[in-house]
Amino acid sequence: MRPYGDVTHLQSESTTRCPLNKTKAAPCTPCDLYCDVTYSQSESNATKTVLCDCNVKCYDMGSEKKPTIIITGFGPFGEHSVNASWVAVQNLKRRNLLPHLDVHIQEIPVDYQEVSQIVPNLWKEKNPQLVVHVGVSGMANKITIEQRGNNTGYERMDVKGQRPKKKCCINDGEECILSGIDMSQVCDEINKAENELEAEVSHDAGRYLCDFSFYTSLSIDRSRSAFIHVPPLGQPYSEDQLGDGLAIAVSAMLKQLTDQKSS
């Protein structure tokens, strides 16, 4: 992740350093790009606003309500006795890489029936601003961000030896659904960050549980759904690098959603 930069002071007597970090800048929210920020405090001490170098009004420090996001990873299957997706999601949460967000994480079994129940329930219970599913791909050597989900073609058996009866996610559903988030922009944020991570866009999530979970969320709200494939651990990224990559991606997605609301 980019290191915190020094706080840039506004021309105001009430300007002070961000209380989240007494000596360095805090991450920008909702974009959380760890850029230099400006922290200002009103005379009444009631409004505390963080601005970042992308000129977005990021966060009302006086507000207790944080945007809710859900990030899921998958359990073990096949050769992936340790699933890098769930390791990466746990790493992001444990290291508190998105401190201004209410981050809920969930491990999902590689099971069609379980996914078809768990994913809609998460949307209903949490009413999230964003849902990001994360899966592992043995063919990937970059962080791969999916632009669309597919409804049909689910031939492969899950960990219980089952597959959908009609080999589709939703009966009579659209053949494919595009996410309303521009994943090429998300990849750009990862690729320009000061780390060794690389990212690319994909238009085929694989027609297995990854694709199945993504399509399920897209069918609920395509404007707030995303899927990220990560490589297996150490091929080439470490656990921390994968956690960093997820944090950058989630931040870039939230920034798009914020920009869309303000336009």
mmCIF file of N, CA and C in Angstrom, residues 123-171:
data_model
loop_
_atom_site.group_PDB
_atom_site.id
_atom_site.type_symbol
_atom_site.label_atom_id
_atom_site.label_comp_id
_atom_site.label_asym_id
_atom_site.label_seq_id
_atom_site.Cartn_x
_atom_site.Cartn_y
_atom_site.Cartn_z
ATOM 1 N N TRP A 123 -27.083 -10.029 1.365
ATOM 2 C CA TRP A 123 -27.649 -8.774 0.837
ATOM 3 C C TRP A 123 -28.816 -8.309 1.697
ATOM 4 N N LYS A 124 -29.667 -9.233 2.051
ATOM 5 C CA LYS A 124 -30.875 -8.886 2.808
ATOM 6 C C LYS A 124 -30.538 -8.420 4.227
ATOM 7 N N GLU A 125 -29.615 -9.113 4.882
ATOM 8 C CA GLU A 125 -29.300 -8.820 6.272
ATOM 9 C C GLU A 125 -28.463 -7.553 6.447
ATOM 10 N N LYS A 126 -27.524 -7.322 5.542
ATOM 11 C CA LYS A 126 -26.554 -6.230 5.722
ATOM 12 C C LYS A 126 -26.875 -4.981 4.913
ATOM 13 N N ASN A 127 -27.683 -5.092 3.850
ATOM 14 C CA ASN A 127 -27.963 -3.962 2.965
ATOM 15 C C ASN A 127 -26.668 -3.206 2.624
ATOM 16 N N PRO A 128 -25.717 -3.886 2.023
ATOM 17 C CA PRO A 128 -24.387 -3.302 1.817
ATOM 18 C C PRO A 128 -24.345 -2.268 0.695
ATOM 19 N N GLN A 129 -23.374 -1.395 0.794
ATOM 20 C CA GLN A 129 -23.109 -0.464 -0.291
ATOM 21 C C GLN A 129 -22.386 -1.162 -1.433
ATOM 22 N N LEU A 130 -21.663 -2.239 -1.099
ATOM 23 C CA LEU A 130 -20.888 -2.965 -2.104
ATOM 24 C C LEU A 130 -20.704 -4.404 -1.643
ATOM 25 N N VAL A 131 -20.817 -5.341 -2.586
ATOM 26 C CA VAL A 131 -20.505 -6.748 -2.313
ATOM 27 C C VAL A 131 -19.395 -7.182 -3.263
ATOM 28 N N VAL A 132 -18.319 -7.688 -2.681
ATOM 29 C CA VAL A 132 -17.175 -8.151 -3.471
ATOM 30 C C VAL A 132 -16.919 -9.617 -3.142
ATOM 31 N N HIS A 133 -17.056 -10.471 -4.132
ATOM 32 C CA HIS A 133 -16.710 -11.882 -3.970
ATOM 33 C C HIS A 133 -15.273 -12.086 -4.446
ATOM 34 N N VAL A 134 -14.556 -12.936 -3.752
ATOM 35 C CA VAL A 134 -13.156 -13.211 -4.093
ATOM 36 C C VAL A 134 -12.987 -14.720 -4.231
ATOM 37 N N GLY A 135 -12.317 -15.140 -5.294
ATOM 38 C CA GLY A 135 -12.046 -16.552 -5.524
ATOM 39 C C GLY A 135 -10.618 -16.750 -5.997
ATOM 40 N N VAL A 136 -10.173 -17.997 -5.988
ATOM 41 C CA VAL A 136 -8.820 -18.315 -6.441
ATOM 42 C C VAL A 136 -8.875 -18.920 -7.834
ATOM 43 N N SER A 137 -7.879 -18.573 -8.634
ATOM 44 C CA SER A 137 -7.744 -19.159 -9.964
ATOM 45 C C SER A 137 -6.336 -19.704 -10.116
ATOM 46 N N GLY A 138 -6.238 -21.026 -10.354
ATOM 47 C CA GLY A 138 -4.933 -21.636 -10.536
ATOM 48 C C GLY A 138 -4.238 -21.202 -11.811
ATOM 49 N N MET A 139 -4.988 -20.602 -12.737
ATOM 50 C CA MET A 139 -4.402 -20.146 -14.002
ATOM 51 C C MET A 139 -3.928 -18.699 -13.938
ATOM 52 N N ALA A 140 -4.283 -17.984 -12.868
ATOM 53 C CA ALA A 140 -3.971 -16.555 -12.785
ATOM 54 C C ALA A 140 -2.569 -16.328 -12.231
ATOM 55 N N ASN A 141 -1.886 -15.328 -12.769
ATOM 56 C CA ASN A 141 -0.642 -14.856 -12.165
ATOM 57 C C ASN A 141 -0.711 -13.366 -11.878
ATOM 58 N N LYS A 142 -1.925 -12.816 -12.029
ATOM 59 C CA LYS A 142 -2.209 -11.426 -11.682
ATOM 60 C C LYS A 142 -3.525 -11.403 -10.914
ATOM 61 N N ILE A 143 -3.813 -10.276 -10.302
ATOM 62 C CA ILE A 143 -5.147 -10.077 -9.755
ATOM 63 C C ILE A 143 -6.082 -9.858 -10.942
ATOM 64 N N THR A 144 -7.111 -10.658 -11.031
ATOM 65 C CA THR A 144 -7.998 -10.634 -12.193
ATOM 66 C C THR A 144 -9.394 -10.211 -11.756
ATOM 67 N N ILE A 145 -9.871 -9.134 -12.331
ATOM 68 C CA ILE A 145 -11.151 -8.568 -11.911
ATOM 69 C C ILE A 145 -12.187 -8.816 -12.998
ATOM 70 N N GLU A 146 -13.265 -9.462 -12.616
ATOM 71 C CA GLU A 146 -14.286 -9.899 -13.562
ATOM 72 C C GLU A 146 -15.276 -8.775 -13.860
ATOM 73 N N GLN A 147 -15.611 -8.619 -15.144
ATOM 74 C CA GLN A 147 -16.556 -7.581 -15.548
ATOM 75 C C GLN A 147 -17.984 -8.107 -15.643
ATOM 76 N N ARG A 148 -18.138 -9.417 -15.869
ATOM 77 C CA ARG A 148 -19.490 -9.940 -16.042
ATOM 78 C C ARG A 148 -19.624 -11.343 -15.457
ATOM 79 N N GLY A 149 -20.871 -11.700 -15.162
ATOM 80 C CA GLY A 149 -21.170 -13.044 -14.686
ATOM 81 C C GLY A 149 -22.061 -13.768 -15.670
ATOM 82 N N ASN A 150 -21.948 -15.091 -15.723
ATOM 83 C CA ASN A 150 -22.708 -15.913 -16.665
ATOM 84 C C ASN A 150 -23.775 -16.740 -15.948
ATOM 85 N N ASN A 151 -24.903 -16.905 -16.608
ATOM 86 C CA ASN A 151 -26.014 -17.635 -16.004
ATOM 87 C C ASN A 151 -25.981 -19.128 -16.298
ATOM 88 N N THR A 152 -25.431 -19.535 -17.418
ATOM 89 C CA THR A 152 -25.506 -20.938 -17.828
ATOM 90 C C THR A 152 -24.120 -21.563 -17.993
ATOM 91 N N GLY A 153 -24.113 -22.877 -18.158
ATOM 92 C CA GLY A 153 -22.862 -23.584 -18.431
ATOM 93 C C GLY A 153 -22.203 -24.173 -17.201
ATOM 94 N N TYR A 154 -22.970 -24.362 -16.117
ATOM 95 C CA TYR A 154 -22.390 -24.872 -14.871
ATOM 96 C C TYR A 154 -22.373 -26.402 -14.880
ATOM 97 N N GLU A 155 -21.353 -26.944 -15.533
ATOM 98 C CA GLU A 155 -21.198 -28.385 -15.713
ATOM 99 C C GLU A 155 -20.424 -29.038 -14.560
ATOM 100 N N ARG A 156 -19.499 -28.310 -13.972
ATOM 101 C CA ARG A 156 -18.598 -28.884 -12.969
ATOM 102 C C ARG A 156 -19.312 -29.145 -11.648
ATOM 103 N N MET A 157 -18.941 -30.239 -11.027
ATOM 104 C CA MET A 157 -19.506 -30.613 -9.736
ATOM 105 C C MET A 157 -18.857 -29.810 -8.612
ATOM 106 N N ASP A 158 -19.650 -29.505 -7.579
ATOM 107 C CA ASP A 158 -19.100 -28.818 -6.415
ATOM 108 C C ASP A 158 -18.476 -29.827 -5.449
ATOM 109 N N VAL A 159 -18.118 -29.375 -4.250
ATOM 110 C CA VAL A 159 -17.426 -30.257 -3.302
ATOM 111 C C VAL A 159 -18.326 -31.388 -2.806
ATOM 112 N N LYS A 160 -19.618 -31.266 -2.994
ATOM 113 C CA LYS A 160 -20.552 -32.322 -2.603
ATOM 114 C C LYS A 160 -20.957 -33.201 -3.787
ATOM 115 N N GLY A 161 -20.304 -32.978 -4.927
ATOM 116 C CA GLY A 161 -20.619 -33.769 -6.102
ATOM 117 C C GLY A 161 -21.935 -33.402 -6.756
ATOM 118 N N GLN A 162 -22.357 -32.160 -6.541
ATOM 119 C CA GLN A 162 -23.627 -31.681 -7.076
ATOM 120 C C GLN A 162 -23.399 -30.534 -8.065
ATOM 121 N N ARG A 163 -24.401 -30.307 -8.903
ATOM 122 C CA ARG A 163 -24.414 -29.149 -9.778
ATOM 123 C C ARG A 163 -25.878 -28.739 -9.977
ATOM 124 N N PRO A 164 -26.119 -27.512 -10.440
ATOM 125 C CA PRO A 164 -27.508 -27.078 -10.648
ATOM 126 C C PRO A 164 -28.226 -28.005 -11.633
ATOM 127 N N LYS A 165 -29.497 -28.291 -11.349
ATOM 128 C CA LYS A 165 -30.254 -29.230 -12.181
ATOM 129 C C LYS A 165 -30.287 -28.813 -13.645
ATOM 130 N N LYS A 166 -30.490 -27.548 -13.889
ATOM 131 C CA LYS A 166 -30.544 -27.065 -15.271
ATOM 132 C C LYS A 166 -29.222 -26.428 -15.697
ATOM 133 N N LYS A 167 -28.193 -26.667 -14.890
ATOM 134 C CA LYS A 167 -26.850 -26.149 -15.178
ATOM 135 C C LYS A 167 -26.841 -24.635 -15.353
ATOM 136 N N CYS A 168 -27.748 -23.965 -14.628
ATOM 137 C CA CYS A 168 -27.788 -22.508 -14.682
ATOM 138 C C CYS A 168 -27.931 -21.959 -13.264
ATOM 139 N N CYS A 169 -27.686 -20.680 -13.150
ATOM 140 C CA CYS A 169 -27.770 -20.012 -11.849
ATOM 141 C C CYS A 169 -29.208 -19.657 -11.508
ATOM 142 N N ILE A 170 -29.888 -18.971 -12.426
ATOM 143 C CA ILE A 170 -31.274 -18.543 -12.220
ATOM 144 C C ILE A 170 -32.089 -18.928 -13.447
ATOM 145 N N ASN A 171 -33.135 -19.701 -13.237
ATOM 146 C CA ASN A 171 -34.000 -20.100 -14.350
ATOM 147 C C ASN A 171 -34.559 -18.877 -15.065
#
